[in-house]
Amino acid sequence: MNMQMLFDDSYFMKKALEEAQQAYGKGEIPVGVVIVAKQQIIARGHNLTELLNDVTAHAEMQAITAAANFLGGKYLIDCTMYVTLEPCQMCAGALYWSQISNLVFAASDPERGYRKMGAKLHPKTKVKNGILEEEASELLKRFFIEKRNLN
Ligand SMILES: [Zn+2]
């Protein structure tokens, strides 16, 4: 296997799914993110809204801050965000300001996703979706079924 095969979109989305699993383990809605620059993961994050009692503690928001800290600059030019669920309008807004070059998301969120909410990404941001969609959706579904059974 060569490097190009190893470090493809599914490889990094798997890493984002590992983050989502961590959120799941903490009873958080399982959404995970990695941000990649030059084939290297420079930031990771998973949803922590319950733990932090903070509606802004979405995986994407934390990873954007961490990536900017890593790079020492606020713009995420030449970076790619891999996220297991379509970002909400808040995160799309943060991505807009970051001017991130690429966004790749797994599952679509027809109810609360940025597209439904009418939010826009930066015109320079290229978007891809559907990478490991089934795995990401399955984890979310399992979470909400378990949650329903607990109540
Ligand atoms: Zn969000």
Coordinates of C-alpha atoms and ligand atoms in Angstrom, one line a residue:
M1 CA 0.0 0.0 0.0
N2 CA 1.4 3.4 -0.9
M3 CA 1.0 6.6 1.1
Q4 CA -1.6 8.0 -1.3
M5 CA -3.9 5.1 -0.7
L6 CA -3.4 5.2 3.0
F7 CA -4.1 8.9 3.5
D8 CA -7.3 9.3 1.5
D9 CA -10.6 10.8 2.5
S10 CA -11.8 7.6 4.2
Y11 CA -8.6 7.3 6.2
F12 CA -9.2 10.8 7.8
M13 CA -12.9 10.3 8.1
K14 CA -12.2 7.1 10.1
K15 CA -10.2 9.3 12.4
A16 CA -13.1 11.7 12.8
L17 CA -15.3 8.7 13.5
E18 CA -12.9 7.7 16.3
E19 CA -13.5 11.1 17.8
A20 CA -17.3 10.6 17.4
Q21 CA -16.9 7.3 19.3
Q22 CA -15.3 9.2 22.2
A23 CA -18.2 11.6 22.3
Y24 CA -20.6 8.6 22.3
G25 CA -18.7 7.1 25.3
K26 CA -19.3 10.3 27.2
G27 CA -23.0 10.3 26.5
E28 CA -22.6 13.2 24.0
I29 CA -24.3 13.3 20.6
P30 CA -21.6 11.4 18.6
V31 CA -20.0 13.9 16.2
G32 CA -16.3 14.0 15.6
V33 CA -13.8 16.1 13.6
V34 CA -10.2 16.1 12.5
I35 CA -8.6 19.0 10.6
V36 CA -5.8 18.0 8.2
A37 CA -3.0 20.1 6.7
K38 CA -0.3 18.6 4.4
Q39 CA -1.6 15.1 5.1
Q40 CA -1.2 15.6 8.8
I41 CA -3.9 15.8 11.5
I42 CA -3.4 19.2 13.2
A43 CA -6.6 19.3 15.3
R44 CA -9.2 16.8 16.6
G45 CA -12.4 17.4 18.4
H46 CA -15.6 15.8 19.5
N47 CA -18.9 17.2 20.7
L48 CA -18.8 18.2 24.4
T49 CA -22.0 20.3 24.8
E50 CA -23.3 18.3 27.8
L51 CA -20.0 18.0 29.6
L52 CA -19.2 21.7 29.3
N53 CA -22.8 22.9 29.5
D54 CA -22.1 24.9 26.4
V55 CA -24.1 24.9 23.2
T56 CA -21.1 26.2 21.3
A57 CA -18.9 23.2 22.3
H58 CA -19.6 21.5 18.9
A59 CA -16.7 19.4 17.7
E60 CA -16.1 21.7 14.8
M61 CA -15.8 24.9 16.9
Q62 CA -13.2 23.2 19.2
A63 CA -11.2 21.9 16.2
I64 CA -11.2 25.3 14.4
T65 CA -9.7 26.9 17.5
A66 CA -7.2 24.1 18.0
A67 CA -6.1 24.2 14.3
A68 CA -5.6 28.0 14.4
N69 CA -3.5 27.6 17.6
F70 CA -1.4 24.9 15.9
L71 CA -0.9 27.0 12.8
G72 CA -0.3 30.3 14.7
G73 CA -2.8 32.1 12.4
K74 CA -6.5 32.4 12.3
Y75 CA -7.1 31.4 8.7
L76 CA -7.3 27.7 7.8
I77 CA -6.0 28.0 4.2
D78 CA -5.0 24.7 2.7
C79 CA -6.7 22.8 5.5
T80 CA -9.4 20.2 5.2
M81 CA -12.0 19.5 7.9
Y82 CA -13.4 16.0 8.1
V83 CA -16.6 15.9 10.2
T84 CA -18.9 13.0 10.7
L85 CA -22.1 15.1 10.4
E86 CA -23.0 18.0 8.2
P87 CA -22.2 21.2 10.2
C88 CA -24.9 23.4 11.7
Q89 CA -25.2 27.0 10.8
M90 CA -23.1 28.1 13.8
C91 CA -20.2 25.9 12.7
A92 CA -20.7 26.8 9.1
G93 CA -20.4 30.5 10.2
A94 CA -17.1 29.7 12.0
L95 CA -15.9 27.8 9.0
Y96 CA -16.8 30.8 6.8
W97 CA -14.6 33.1 9.0
S98 CA -11.8 30.6 9.0
Q99 CA -11.7 30.5 5.1
I100 CA -11.0 26.8 5.3
S101 CA -10.1 25.3 1.9
N102 CA -12.0 22.0 2.1
L103 CA -14.9 20.6 4.1
V104 CA -15.7 16.9 3.9
F105 CA -18.6 15.6 5.9
A106 CA -20.1 12.0 6.2
A107 CA -23.8 12.1 7.1
S108 CA -26.2 14.9 6.0
D109 CA -28.3 16.6 8.5
P110 CA -31.6 17.4 6.7
E111 CA -33.1 19.1 9.8
R112 CA -30.3 21.1 11.4
G113 CA -27.6 21.1 8.7
Y114 CA -26.3 24.4 7.4
R115 CA -27.8 23.9 4.0
K116 CA -31.3 23.5 5.4
M117 CA -30.7 26.5 7.7
G118 CA -29.7 28.6 4.8
A119 CA -26.1 29.2 6.0
K120 CA -23.3 29.7 3.6
L121 CA -19.7 28.6 3.7
H122 CA -16.8 30.8 2.3
P123 CA -16.9 30.9 -1.5
K124 CA -13.3 29.5 -1.5
T125 CA -14.4 26.4 0.5
K126 CA -14.8 23.2 -1.6
V127 CA -17.3 20.7 -0.1
K128 CA -17.5 16.9 -0.4
N129 CA -20.0 14.7 1.4
G130 CA -21.1 11.1 1.8
I131 CA -17.7 9.7 2.8
L132 CA -18.4 6.9 5.3
E133 CA -21.9 8.2 5.6
E134 CA -23.4 4.8 6.7
E135 CA -20.9 4.4 9.6
A136 CA -21.5 8.0 10.9
S137 CA -25.3 7.7 10.6
E138 CA -25.4 4.3 12.3
L139 CA -23.5 5.7 15.3
L140 CA -25.9 8.6 15.6
K141 CA -29.0 6.4 15.2
R142 CA -27.7 4.0 17.9
F143 CA -27.1 7.0 20.2
F144 CA -30.7 8.3 19.8
I145 CA -32.2 4.9 20.2
E146 CA -30.3 4.3 23.4
K147 CA -31.2 7.7 24.7
R148 CA -34.9 7.1 24.0
N149 CA -34.8 3.8 25.9
L150 CA -33.2 5.4 28.9
N151 CA -36.0 8.0 29.3
Ligands
ZN1 ZN -22.3 23.0 14.9

